[in-house]
mmCIF file of C-alpha atoms and ligand atoms in Angstrom:
data_model
loop_
_atom_site.group_PDB
_atom_site.id
_atom_site.type_symbol
_atom_site.label_atom_id
_atom_site.label_comp_id
_atom_site.label_asym_id
_atom_site.label_seq_id
_atom_site.Cartn_x
_atom_site.Cartn_y
_atom_site.Cartn_z
ATOM 1 C CA UNK A 746 4.794 -10.539 -30.560
ATOM 2 C CA UNK A 747 1.428 -9.856 -28.234
ATOM 3 C CA UNK A 748 1.581 -7.003 -26.109
ATOM 4 C CA UNK A 749 2.460 -7.648 -22.315
ATOM 5 C CA UNK A 750 0.773 -4.798 -20.919
ATOM 6 C CA UNK A 751 2.306 -3.653 -16.733
ATOM 7 C CA UNK A 752 -1.004 -4.691 -15.038
ATOM 8 C CA UNK A 753 -4.280 -6.821 -16.262
ATOM 9 C CA UNK A 754 -6.698 -6.739 -13.083
ATOM 10 C CA UNK A 755 -7.441 -10.842 -12.448
ATOM 11 C CA UNK A 756 -11.250 -12.185 -11.806
ATOM 12 C CA UNK A 757 -11.431 -14.979 -9.899
ATOM 13 C CA UNK A 758 -15.168 -15.895 -11.799
ATOM 14 C CA UNK A 759 -17.423 -15.637 -8.905
ATOM 15 C CA UNK A 760 -17.871 -11.365 -8.455
ATOM 16 C CA UNK A 761 -20.727 -11.130 -10.448
ATOM 17 C CA UNK A 762 -22.302 -13.862 -8.706
ATOM 18 C CA UNK A 763 -21.571 -12.801 -5.033
ATOM 19 C CA UNK A 764 -22.395 -9.628 -6.555
ATOM 20 C CA UNK A 765 -26.151 -9.926 -7.869
ATOM 21 C CA UNK A 766 -26.579 -11.836 -4.805
ATOM 22 C CA UNK A 767 -26.925 -8.256 -3.278
ATOM 23 C CA UNK A 768 -29.262 -7.395 -5.841
ATOM 24 C CA UNK A 769 -31.310 -9.987 -5.286
ATOM 25 C CA UNK A 770 -31.022 -9.417 -1.042
ATOM 26 C CA UNK A 771 -32.696 -5.460 -2.376
ATOM 27 C CA UNK A 772 -29.659 -4.080 -0.181
ATOM 28 C CA UNK A 773 -26.612 -2.901 -2.088
ATOM 29 C CA UNK A 774 -25.826 0.670 0.179
ATOM 30 C CA UNK A 775 -23.383 0.093 2.970
ATOM 31 C CA UNK A 776 -22.377 -2.168 5.851
ATOM 32 C CA UNK A 777 -24.543 -5.037 4.313
ATOM 33 C CA UNK A 778 -23.826 -9.441 4.441
ATOM 34 C CA UNK A 779 -21.148 -9.219 2.614
ATOM 35 C CA UNK A 780 -19.077 -6.063 3.942
ATOM 36 C CA UNK A 781 -19.698 -7.808 7.574
ATOM 37 C CA UNK A 782 -18.220 -11.136 5.287
ATOM 38 C CA UNK A 783 -15.197 -9.058 4.793
ATOM 39 C CA UNK A 784 -15.023 -8.135 8.349
ATOM 40 C CA UNK A 785 -14.798 -11.432 9.344
ATOM 41 C CA UNK A 786 -12.539 -12.716 7.143
ATOM 42 C CA UNK A 787 -10.056 -10.225 8.042
ATOM 43 C CA UNK A 788 -10.441 -10.159 11.763
ATOM 44 C CA UNK A 789 -9.919 -13.697 11.633
ATOM 45 C CA UNK A 790 -7.475 -14.197 9.283
ATOM 46 C CA UNK A 791 -4.782 -11.624 10.226
ATOM 47 C CA UNK A 792 -5.790 -10.792 13.689
ATOM 48 C CA UNK A 793 -6.901 -7.017 13.321
ATOM 49 C CA UNK A 794 -8.678 -5.863 16.471
ATOM 50 C CA UNK A 795 -10.966 -4.047 14.040
ATOM 51 C CA UNK A 796 -11.922 -3.489 10.358
ATOM 52 C CA UNK A 797 -13.512 -1.509 8.671
ATOM 53 C CA UNK A 798 -13.758 -1.215 4.608
ATOM 54 C CA UNK A 799 -14.170 2.028 3.181
ATOM 55 C CA UNK A 800 -14.047 3.032 -0.898
ATOM 56 C CA UNK A 801 -10.391 3.658 -1.439
ATOM 57 C CA UNK A 802 -6.941 3.412 0.686
ATOM 58 C CA UNK A 803 -6.875 6.900 0.431
ATOM 59 C CA UNK A 804 -10.519 7.010 1.813
ATOM 60 C CA UNK A 805 -8.767 4.886 5.277
ATOM 61 C CA UNK A 806 -5.948 7.638 5.578
ATOM 62 C CA UNK A 807 -8.514 10.488 5.390
ATOM 63 C CA UNK A 808 -10.339 8.647 8.113
ATOM 64 C CA UNK A 809 -6.771 8.434 10.210
ATOM 65 C CA UNK A 810 -6.169 11.032 10.147
ATOM 66 C CA UNK A 811 -9.587 12.691 11.329
ATOM 67 C CA UNK A 812 -9.331 9.607 14.296
ATOM 68 C CA UNK A 813 -6.213 11.142 14.762
ATOM 69 C CA UNK A 814 -7.459 14.983 15.413
ATOM 70 C CA UNK A 815 -4.749 15.841 12.625
ATOM 71 C CA UNK A 816 -4.659 19.821 12.828
ATOM 72 C CA UNK A 817 -3.352 22.660 11.836
ATOM 73 C CA UNK A 818 0.422 23.001 13.054
ATOM 74 C CA UNK A 819 0.813 19.399 13.642
ATOM 75 C CA UNK A 820 4.051 17.572 12.008
ATOM 76 C CA UNK A 821 3.513 14.282 10.047
ATOM 77 C CA UNK A 822 6.930 12.034 8.978
ATOM 78 C CA UNK A 823 6.403 10.237 6.276
ATOM 79 C CA UNK A 824 8.860 9.158 3.061
ATOM 80 C CA UNK A 825 9.121 11.088 0.086
ATOM 81 C CA UNK A 826 9.394 8.424 -2.420
ATOM 82 C CA UNK A 827 5.254 7.243 -1.743
ATOM 83 C CA UNK A 828 2.146 7.618 -3.068
ATOM 84 C CA UNK A 829 0.770 11.022 -2.676
ATOM 85 C CA UNK A 830 -2.268 9.793 -0.489
ATOM 86 C CA UNK A 831 -0.050 8.986 2.144
ATOM 87 C CA UNK A 832 0.843 12.195 3.023
ATOM 88 C CA UNK A 833 -2.819 14.010 1.520
ATOM 89 C CA UNK A 834 -4.611 12.870 4.271
ATOM 90 C CA UNK A 835 -3.114 14.489 6.640
ATOM 91 C CA UNK A 836 -2.324 18.033 4.465
ATOM 92 C CA UNK A 837 -6.055 18.067 4.036
ATOM 93 C CA UNK A 838 -6.343 18.749 9.080
ATOM 94 C CA UNK A 839 -3.351 20.814 7.975
ATOM 95 C CA UNK A 840 -0.543 19.494 8.649
ATOM 96 C CA UNK A 841 2.493 19.978 8.117
ATOM 97 C CA UNK A 842 4.728 16.733 6.019
ATOM 98 C CA UNK A 843 8.323 16.247 7.037
ATOM 99 C CA UNK A 844 9.603 14.205 3.846
ATOM 100 C CA UNK A 845 12.694 11.247 4.977
ATOM 101 C CA UNK A 846 14.565 9.496 2.713
ATOM 102 C CA UNK A 847 14.280 5.819 1.845
ATOM 103 C CA UNK A 848 16.601 3.338 3.008
ATOM 104 C CA UNK A 849 19.557 2.381 0.764
ATOM 105 C CA UNK A 850 18.720 -1.115 0.463
ATOM 106 C CA UNK A 851 14.934 -0.896 -0.441
ATOM 107 C CA UNK A 852 12.549 2.090 -1.067
ATOM 108 C CA UNK A 853 11.407 1.854 2.784
ATOM 109 C CA UNK A 854 11.782 5.092 4.995
ATOM 110 C CA UNK A 855 15.421 5.070 6.319
ATOM 111 C CA UNK A 856 14.246 4.807 9.955
ATOM 112 C CA UNK A 857 17.650 5.816 11.380
ATOM 113 C CA UNK A 858 16.201 9.349 10.155
ATOM 114 C CA UNK A 859 13.418 10.217 11.704
ATOM 115 C CA UNK A 860 14.502 10.720 15.888
ATOM 116 C CA UNK A 861 16.457 14.046 14.568
ATOM 117 C CA UNK A 862 12.840 15.454 12.803
ATOM 118 C CA UNK A 863 10.562 14.594 15.489
ATOM 119 C CA UNK A 864 9.902 18.158 17.649
ATOM 120 C CA UNK A 865 7.176 19.033 20.182
ATOM 121 C CA UNK A 866 4.866 19.522 17.389
ATOM 122 C CA UNK A 867 4.867 16.176 15.503
ATOM 123 C CA UNK A 868 1.801 14.251 16.155
ATOM 124 C CA UNK A 869 2.655 10.944 13.833
ATOM 125 C CA UNK A 870 4.606 8.934 11.298
ATOM 126 C CA UNK A 871 3.346 7.449 8.128
ATOM 127 C CA UNK A 872 4.974 3.956 7.542
ATOM 128 C CA UNK A 873 4.819 2.492 3.951
ATOM 129 C CA UNK A 874 5.349 -0.878 3.017
ATOM 130 C CA UNK A 875 6.867 0.268 -0.474
ATOM 131 C CA UNK A 876 6.624 -3.563 -2.380
ATOM 132 C CA UNK A 877 4.613 -5.069 0.577
ATOM 133 C CA UNK A 878 8.285 -5.427 2.265
ATOM 134 C CA UNK A 879 7.586 -4.655 6.218
ATOM 135 C CA UNK A 880 9.295 -1.438 7.725
ATOM 136 C CA UNK A 881 12.227 -1.349 10.537
ATOM 137 C CA UNK A 882 8.437 -1.560 12.745
ATOM 138 C CA UNK A 883 10.279 -2.669 15.936
ATOM 139 C CA UNK A 884 12.157 0.938 15.743
ATOM 140 C CA UNK A 885 9.081 2.996 14.573
ATOM 141 C CA UNK A 886 7.124 1.475 17.363
ATOM 142 C CA UNK A 887 10.004 2.567 20.272
ATOM 143 C CA UNK A 888 10.266 5.943 18.381
ATOM 144 C CA UNK A 889 6.488 6.294 19.044
ATOM 145 C CA UNK A 890 6.568 4.956 22.203
ATOM 146 C CA UNK A 891 9.123 7.683 23.332
ATOM 147 C CA UNK A 892 7.995 10.021 22.080
ATOM 148 C CA UNK A 893 4.079 10.118 22.712
ATOM 149 C CA UNK A 894 3.512 9.522 18.716
ATOM 150 C CA UNK A 895 0.879 7.495 16.138
ATOM 151 C CA UNK A 896 1.980 5.866 14.140
ATOM 152 C CA UNK A 897 -0.704 5.274 10.747
ATOM 153 C CA UNK A 898 0.823 2.138 8.509
ATOM 154 C CA UNK A 899 0.347 2.886 4.518
ATOM 155 C CA UNK A 900 -0.467 -1.061 3.906
ATOM 156 C CA UNK A 901 -1.834 -0.260 0.786
ATOM 157 C CA UNK A 902 0.889 -2.669 -1.194
ATOM 158 C CA UNK A 903 0.460 -4.983 2.538
ATOM 159 C CA UNK A 904 -2.005 -7.104 2.152
ATOM 160 C CA UNK A 905 -1.133 -10.899 3.658
ATOM 161 C CA UNK A 906 2.289 -9.688 4.686
ATOM 162 C CA UNK A 907 4.351 -9.973 7.201
ATOM 163 C CA UNK A 908 6.900 -9.145 10.040
ATOM 164 C CA UNK A 909 8.525 -10.811 12.465
ATOM 165 C CA UNK A 910 5.534 -13.334 12.261
ATOM 166 C CA UNK A 911 2.821 -10.373 12.816
ATOM 167 C CA UNK A 912 0.426 -9.560 9.607
ATOM 168 C CA UNK A 913 1.196 -5.963 8.198
ATOM 169 C CA UNK A 914 -1.713 -3.678 9.144
ATOM 170 C CA UNK A 915 -1.992 -4.830 12.819
ATOM 171 C CA UNK A 916 0.799 -2.859 14.753
ATOM 172 C CA UNK A 917 0.677 0.221 14.233
ATOM 173 C CA UNK A 918 -2.186 1.754 16.010
ATOM 174 C CA UNK A 919 -4.073 2.141 12.791
ATOM 175 C CA UNK A 920 -3.159 1.169 9.031
ATOM 176 C CA UNK A 921 -4.850 1.664 6.109
ATOM 177 C CA UNK A 922 -4.897 -0.947 2.824
ATOM 178 C CA UNK A 923 -6.094 -0.361 -0.867
ATOM 179 C CA UNK A 924 -8.261 -2.979 -3.564
ATOM 180 C CA UNK A 925 -7.449 -0.531 -5.775
ATOM 181 C CA UNK A 926 -7.285 -2.961 -9.014
ATOM 182 C CA UNK A 927 -3.508 -2.138 -9.383
ATOM 183 C CA UNK A 928 -2.947 -4.612 -5.856
ATOM 184 C CA UNK A 929 -2.734 -8.169 -4.669
ATOM 185 C CA UNK A 930 -6.773 -8.347 -4.002
ATOM 186 C CA UNK A 931 -9.020 -5.783 -5.839
ATOM 187 C CA UNK A 932 -11.970 -4.079 -5.927
ATOM 188 C CA UNK A 933 -11.660 -1.979 -8.528
ATOM 189 C CA UNK A 934 -11.724 0.863 -5.773
ATOM 190 C CA UNK A 935 -11.524 -0.012 -2.342
ATOM 191 C CA UNK A 936 -9.961 -0.099 0.888
ATOM 192 C CA UNK A 937 -10.001 -0.501 4.566
ATOM 193 C CA UNK A 938 -8.766 1.228 7.532
ATOM 194 C CA UNK A 939 -7.694 -1.936 10.449
ATOM 195 C CA UNK A 940 -7.852 0.130 14.230
ATOM 196 C CA UNK A 941 -5.477 -1.831 16.387
ATOM 197 C CA UNK A 942 -5.659 0.698 19.709
ATOM 198 C CA UNK A 943 -8.923 0.372 21.625
ATOM 199 C CA UNK A 944 -9.032 3.987 21.941
ATOM 200 C CA UNK A 945 -10.660 4.756 18.233
ATOM 201 C CA UNK A 946 -12.661 1.797 17.611
ATOM 202 C CA UNK A 947 -15.922 3.552 18.701
ATOM 203 C CA UNK A 948 -14.949 7.024 17.113
ATOM 204 C CA UNK A 949 -13.748 5.051 13.918
ATOM 205 C CA UNK A 950 -17.554 3.173 12.896
ATOM 206 C CA UNK A 951 -19.350 6.869 13.781
ATOM 207 C CA UNK A 952 -16.644 9.034 11.507
ATOM 208 C CA UNK A 953 -17.395 6.577 8.332
ATOM 209 C CA UNK A 954 -20.935 6.792 9.239
ATOM 210 C CA UNK A 955 -21.237 10.660 8.845
ATOM 211 C CA UNK A 956 -20.618 11.305 12.044
ATOM 212 C CA UNK A 957 -23.563 9.315 13.455
ATOM 213 C CA UNK A 958 -23.589 6.525 15.535
ATOM 214 C CA UNK A 959 -26.204 4.435 12.826
ATOM 215 C CA UNK A 960 -23.720 1.539 13.334
ATOM 216 C CA UNK A 961 -24.555 1.204 17.036
ATOM 217 C CA UNK A 962 -27.987 2.082 16.250
ATOM 218 C CA UNK A 963 -28.001 -1.008 14.119
ATOM 219 C CA UNK A 964 -26.398 -3.608 16.330
ATOM 220 C CA UNK A 965 -29.187 -2.510 18.741
ATOM 221 C CA UNK A 966 -27.276 -1.011 21.005
ATOM 222 C CA UNK A 967 -28.944 3.099 20.784
ATOM 223 C CA UNK A 968 -32.268 3.671 20.516
ATOM 224 C CA UNK A 969 -32.416 5.977 18.001
ATOM 225 C CA UNK A 970 -29.428 7.629 15.926
ATOM 226 C CA UNK A 971 -28.154 10.855 15.891
ATOM 227 C CA UNK A 972 -25.225 13.296 15.069
ATOM 228 C CA UNK A 973 -22.566 12.606 17.605
ATOM 229 C CA UNK A 974 -19.356 13.463 15.941
ATOM 230 C CA UNK A 975 -17.647 15.129 12.716
ATOM 231 C CA UNK A 976 -17.502 12.740 10.097
ATOM 232 C CA UNK A 977 -17.896 11.567 6.207
ATOM 233 C CA UNK A 978 -18.350 8.689 3.873
ATOM 234 C CA UNK A 979 -16.770 6.803 4.002
ATOM 235 C CA UNK A 980 -18.488 2.952 3.740
ATOM 236 C CA UNK A 981 -18.756 1.215 0.185
ATOM 237 C CA UNK A 982 -21.630 -0.424 -1.130
ATOM 238 C CA UNK A 983 -21.960 -3.920 -0.415
ATOM 239 C CA UNK A 984 -21.959 -4.505 -4.396
ATOM 240 C CA UNK A 985 -18.002 -3.638 -3.954
ATOM 241 C CA UNK A 986 -17.474 -5.878 -0.532
ATOM 242 C CA UNK A 987 -19.461 -8.715 -2.801
ATOM 243 C CA UNK A 988 -16.806 -8.507 -5.313
ATOM 244 C CA UNK A 989 -14.344 -7.670 -3.035
ATOM 245 C CA UNK A 990 -15.210 -10.789 -0.763
ATOM 246 C CA UNK A 991 -15.208 -13.152 -4.216
ATOM 247 C CA UNK A 992 -11.123 -12.138 -4.610
ATOM 248 C CA UNK A 993 -10.892 -13.118 -0.470
ATOM 249 C CA UNK A 994 -11.648 -16.769 -0.499
ATOM 250 C CA UNK A 995 -9.542 -16.937 -3.487
ATOM 251 C CA UNK A 996 -6.489 -15.127 -1.591
ATOM 252 C CA UNK A 997 -4.582 -18.053 -0.983
ATOM 253 C CA UNK A 998 -4.315 -19.158 -4.975
ATOM 254 C CA UNK A 999 -3.660 -15.193 -6.136
ATOM 255 C CA UNK A 1000 -0.882 -15.066 -3.931
ATOM 256 C CA UNK A 1001 0.544 -18.406 -5.198
ATOM 257 C CA UNK A 1002 0.779 -17.609 -8.530
ATOM 258 C CA UNK A 1003 2.345 -14.903 -7.502
ATOM 259 C CA UNK A 1004 4.834 -15.442 -5.651
ATOM 260 C CA UNK A 1005 5.823 -18.114 -8.648
ATOM 261 C CA UNK A 1006 6.290 -14.831 -10.933
ATOM 262 C CA UNK A 1007 8.291 -13.210 -7.637
ATOM 263 C CA UNK A 1008 10.493 -15.882 -7.702
ATOM 264 C CA UNK A 1009 10.829 -16.741 -11.399
ATOM 265 C CA UNK A 1010 11.864 -13.156 -12.149
ATOM 266 C CA UNK A 1011 14.635 -12.975 -8.888
ATOM 267 C CA UNK A 1012 15.805 -16.131 -10.063
ATOM 268 C CA UNK A 1013 16.413 -15.542 -13.504
ATOM 269 C CA UNK A 1014 17.436 -12.183 -12.490
ATOM 270 C CA UNK A 1015 19.778 -12.297 -10.227
ATOM 271 C CA UNK A 1016 22.733 -12.258 -12.041
ATOM 272 C CA UNK A 1017 22.101 -8.408 -12.496
ATOM 273 C CA UNK A 1018 24.031 -8.098 -9.301
ATOM 274 C CA UNK A 1019 26.766 -7.841 -10.573
ATOM 275 C CA UNK A 1020 26.265 -5.429 -13.074
ATOM 276 C CA UNK A 1021 25.166 -3.118 -10.223
ATOM 277 C CA UNK A 1022 21.645 -3.738 -10.316
ATOM 278 C CA UNK A 1023 19.647 -3.708 -7.369
ATOM 279 C CA UNK A 1024 17.000 -6.263 -7.294
ATOM 280 C CA UNK A 1025 14.199 -5.890 -4.073
ATOM 281 C CA UNK A 1026 16.102 -6.686 -0.772
ATOM 282 C CA UNK A 1027 13.576 -8.412 2.315
ATOM 283 C CA UNK A 1028 15.197 -8.098 5.422
ATOM 284 C CA UNK A 1029 15.556 -10.093 8.418
ATOM 285 C CA UNK A 1030 11.984 -11.057 9.944
ATOM 286 C CA UNK A 1031 9.746 -9.579 6.659
ATOM 287 C CA UNK A 1032 8.505 -10.941 4.246
ATOM 288 C CA UNK A 1033 7.322 -11.235 0.734
ATOM 289 C CA UNK A 1034 3.955 -11.172 -0.764
ATOM 290 C CA UNK A 1035 4.350 -10.212 -4.125
ATOM 291 C CA UNK A 1036 2.909 -7.126 -4.568
ATOM 292 C CA UNK A 1037 5.770 -5.876 -7.092
ATOM 293 C CA UNK A 1038 8.920 -6.936 -8.260
ATOM 294 C CA UNK A 1039 11.126 -4.395 -9.287
ATOM 295 C CA UNK A 1040 14.980 -2.892 -10.111
ATOM 296 C CA UNK A 1041 16.910 -0.540 -9.865
ATOM 297 C CA UNK A 1042 19.197 0.909 -12.417
ATOM 298 C CA UNK A 1043 22.687 2.618 -12.724
ATOM 299 C CA UNK A 1044 21.293 5.758 -13.883
ATOM 300 C CA UNK A 1045 18.282 7.881 -14.927
ATOM 301 C CA UNK A 1046 19.225 7.000 -18.551
ATOM 302 C CA UNK A 1047 19.859 4.063 -18.167
ATOM 303 C CA UNK A 1048 16.256 3.240 -17.102
ATOM 304 C CA UNK A 1049 14.747 5.124 -20.226
ATOM 305 C CA UNK A 1050 16.678 3.088 -22.920
ATOM 306 C CA UNK A 1051 15.812 0.076 -20.640
ATOM 307 C CA UNK A 1052 11.859 1.224 -20.606
ATOM 308 C CA UNK A 1053 12.929 1.642 -24.857
ATOM 309 C CA UNK A 1054 14.305 -1.280 -25.581
ATOM 310 C CA UNK A 1055 11.439 -3.329 -23.220
ATOM 311 C CA UNK A 1056 8.674 -1.481 -25.626
ATOM 312 C CA UNK A 1057 10.472 -2.068 -28.907
ATOM 313 C CA UNK A 1058 9.462 -5.687 -27.844
ATOM 314 C CA UNK A 1059 6.134 -4.857 -26.491
ATOM 315 C CA UNK A 1060 6.591 -5.644 -22.835
ATOM 316 C CA UNK A 1061 5.494 -2.820 -20.815
ATOM 317 C CA UNK A 1062 7.706 -1.691 -18.113
ATOM 318 C CA UNK A 1063 6.978 1.369 -15.891
ATOM 319 C CA UNK A 1064 8.794 3.829 -13.646
ATOM 320 C CA UNK A 1065 6.754 4.797 -10.309
ATOM 321 C CA UNK A 1066 7.011 7.501 -7.868
ATOM 322 C CA UNK A 1067 8.862 10.952 -8.719
ATOM 323 C CA UNK A 1068 9.835 13.022 -5.114
ATOM 324 C CA UNK A 1069 7.064 14.265 -3.132
ATOM 325 C CA UNK A 1070 9.619 16.440 -0.918
ATOM 326 C CA UNK A 1071 10.503 18.180 -5.093
ATOM 327 C CA UNK A 1072 6.962 18.349 -6.216
ATOM 328 C CA UNK A 1073 4.874 21.429 -7.702
ATOM 329 C CA UNK A 1074 2.933 21.469 -4.655
ATOM 330 C CA UNK A 1075 6.005 20.745 -1.810
ATOM 331 C CA UNK A 1076 8.809 21.731 -2.937
ATOM 332 C CA UNK A 1077 8.859 25.509 -1.809
ATOM 333 C CA UNK A 1078 7.210 23.640 2.071
ATOM 334 C CA UNK A 1079 9.627 21.412 2.482
ATOM 335 C CA UNK A 1080 12.823 22.334 4.638
ATOM 336 C CA UNK A 1081 15.545 21.937 1.573
ATOM 337 C CA UNK A 1082 17.248 18.609 3.060
ATOM 338 C CA UNK A 1083 18.467 16.607 0.103
ATOM 339 C CA UNK A 1084 17.049 13.281 -0.022
ATOM 340 C CA UNK A 1085 19.455 11.106 -2.294
ATOM 341 C CA UNK A 1086 18.166 7.970 -1.878
ATOM 342 C CA UNK A 1087 14.331 8.714 -2.699
ATOM 343 C CA UNK A 1088 15.683 11.062 -5.555
ATOM 344 C CA UNK A 1089 17.936 7.763 -6.639
ATOM 345 C CA UNK A 1090 14.444 5.462 -6.521
ATOM 346 C CA UNK A 1091 12.789 7.909 -8.465
ATOM 347 C CA UNK A 1092 14.993 8.521 -11.383
ATOM 348 C CA UNK A 1093 16.371 4.970 -11.463
ATOM 349 C CA UNK A 1094 13.571 2.427 -10.195
ATOM 350 C CA UNK A 1095 11.729 0.059 -13.392
ATOM 351 C CA UNK A 1096 8.614 -2.255 -12.375
ATOM 352 C CA UNK A 1097 8.252 -5.073 -14.397
ATOM 353 C CA UNK A 1098 4.720 -6.202 -15.724
ATOM 354 C CA UNK A 1099 3.474 -8.406 -13.207
ATOM 355 C CA UNK A 1100 -0.639 -9.952 -13.069
ATOM 356 C CA UNK A 1101 -1.811 -13.680 -11.820
ATOM 357 C CA UNK A 1102 -2.209 -14.359 -15.596
ATOM 358 C CA UNK A 1103 1.580 -13.629 -17.385
ATOM 359 C CA UNK A 1104 3.101 -16.964 -17.709
ATOM 360 C CA UNK A 1105 6.335 -18.867 -16.598
ATOM 361 C CA UNK A 1106 6.976 -18.224 -20.425
ATOM 362 C CA UNK A 1107 6.063 -14.254 -20.427
ATOM 363 C CA UNK A 1108 8.508 -13.762 -17.846
ATOM 364 C CA UNK A 1109 11.187 -15.862 -18.633
ATOM 365 C CA UNK A 1110 10.716 -13.632 -21.972
ATOM 366 C CA UNK A 1111 10.485 -10.079 -20.071
ATOM 367 C CA UNK A 1112 13.978 -11.884 -17.762
ATOM 368 C CA UNK A 1113 15.548 -13.156 -20.765
ATOM 369 C CA UNK A 1114 15.364 -8.915 -22.912
ATOM 370 C CA UNK A 1115 16.867 -7.403 -19.533
ATOM 371 C CA UNK A 1116 19.616 -9.746 -19.328
ATOM 372 C CA UNK A 1117 20.415 -8.989 -23.509
ATOM 373 C CA UNK A 1118 19.429 -5.322 -22.156
ATOM 374 C CA UNK A 1119 22.860 -5.697 -19.809
ATOM 375 C CA UNK A 1120 24.529 -8.089 -22.490
ATOM 376 C CA UNK A 1121 24.359 -10.842 -19.740
ATOM 377 C CA UNK A 1122 22.900 -13.602 -21.877
HETATM 378 C C1 LIG B 746 -1.891 2.453 -3.971
HETATM 379 C C2 LIG B 746 -1.298 3.271 -3.095
HETATM 380 C C3 LIG B 746 -2.491 4.261 -2.318
HETATM 381 C C4 LIG B 746 -3.331 4.507 -2.754
HETATM 382 O O1 LIG B 746 -5.005 3.362 -2.859
HETATM 383 P P1 LIG B 746 -6.345 3.508 -3.181
HETATM 384 O O2 LIG B 746 -7.345 2.638 -2.778
HETATM 385 O O3 LIG B 746 -6.025 3.796 -4.949
HETATM 386 O O4 LIG B 746 -6.828 4.982 -2.719
HETATM 387 C C5 LIG B 746 -1.801 4.522 -0.864
HETATM 388 N N1 LIG B 746 -0.545 4.156 -0.537
HETATM 389 C C6 LIG B 746 0.352 3.439 -1.382
HETATM 390 C C7 LIG B 746 1.576 3.098 -0.944
HETATM 391 C C8 LIG B 746 -0.461 2.518 -2.385
HETATM 392 O O5 LIG B 746 0.398 1.604 -3.003
#
């Protein structure tokens, strides 16, 4: 049987055409025609106050950390079960990360644990919408109000997903998205910062443009541009934006394909819950953007055996994050609290192949193999 890999990037077919338009137009640097089209698309479709394309979600998070004036001694509350970029952005500014455990029902941050960790030094909460499923944003925003904290949503996986009818990435003060080739909408490498608080609108574009007011200059708002703040180069080439725009035009079709795959997996594998294997859980008011399909096995050994069993059948299933509070870089800096759910997801969570061109037959085959492994056929 042909190998079923974990991911195959999906191309809609118009990416190269649009990229060639940028070359024909002789402007291939950042903030060109296609960047503007992408910005308009997001601001219209998802109601973000303002968005700025960046070269990655990592960069969008770094831009956010500069924007919030994070400095040495500040504390940031984030889940430990996440990608390193969620917290690296704040580490780079000298902050300390205070990790919280995940929920038992899904890998999102357990909001009930956040308040105990808030100190006078706390500056921001960084929730991660794991698998595109929303964190408990009402509670997080209430805490932020109560203690005067900022919220930066790590919405890397969360495009086109909603919380109580609000798009993810539109709720926190700032939010970061990814267009890495493993995400729903791709540009190879790419990202975006959504800015939902007026206070940050002007400074965000300055920091993204090397600390200059070049964006205002191009809009004719100032008659020359110069160095007005600290900054870096966070804007992608318009060729990347052209690629991304081709994908965005097809977002509904891409999402439909992904949701179909997700539903097929879910329907076929629901029965695993009788054996104590956990499936994705969507709290009330959240939607599913079909970013990922995962199982949570009952033990590390079971997961290793299942990975091996599937590999023998040419199916590539992969585990995910390793607890950041136990990482080589951070274990000495962590305050020693045990985070049992984080460790359980580290050991037991398994992601199944997921990409738009995965056929229903292939999904059935993968599900069949898993049911066989659990003696459920
Ligand atoms: C993919 C991902 C990132 C990083 O995105 P890049 O665009 O590769 O920088 C950050 N956080 C989470 C939760 C992710 O899944």
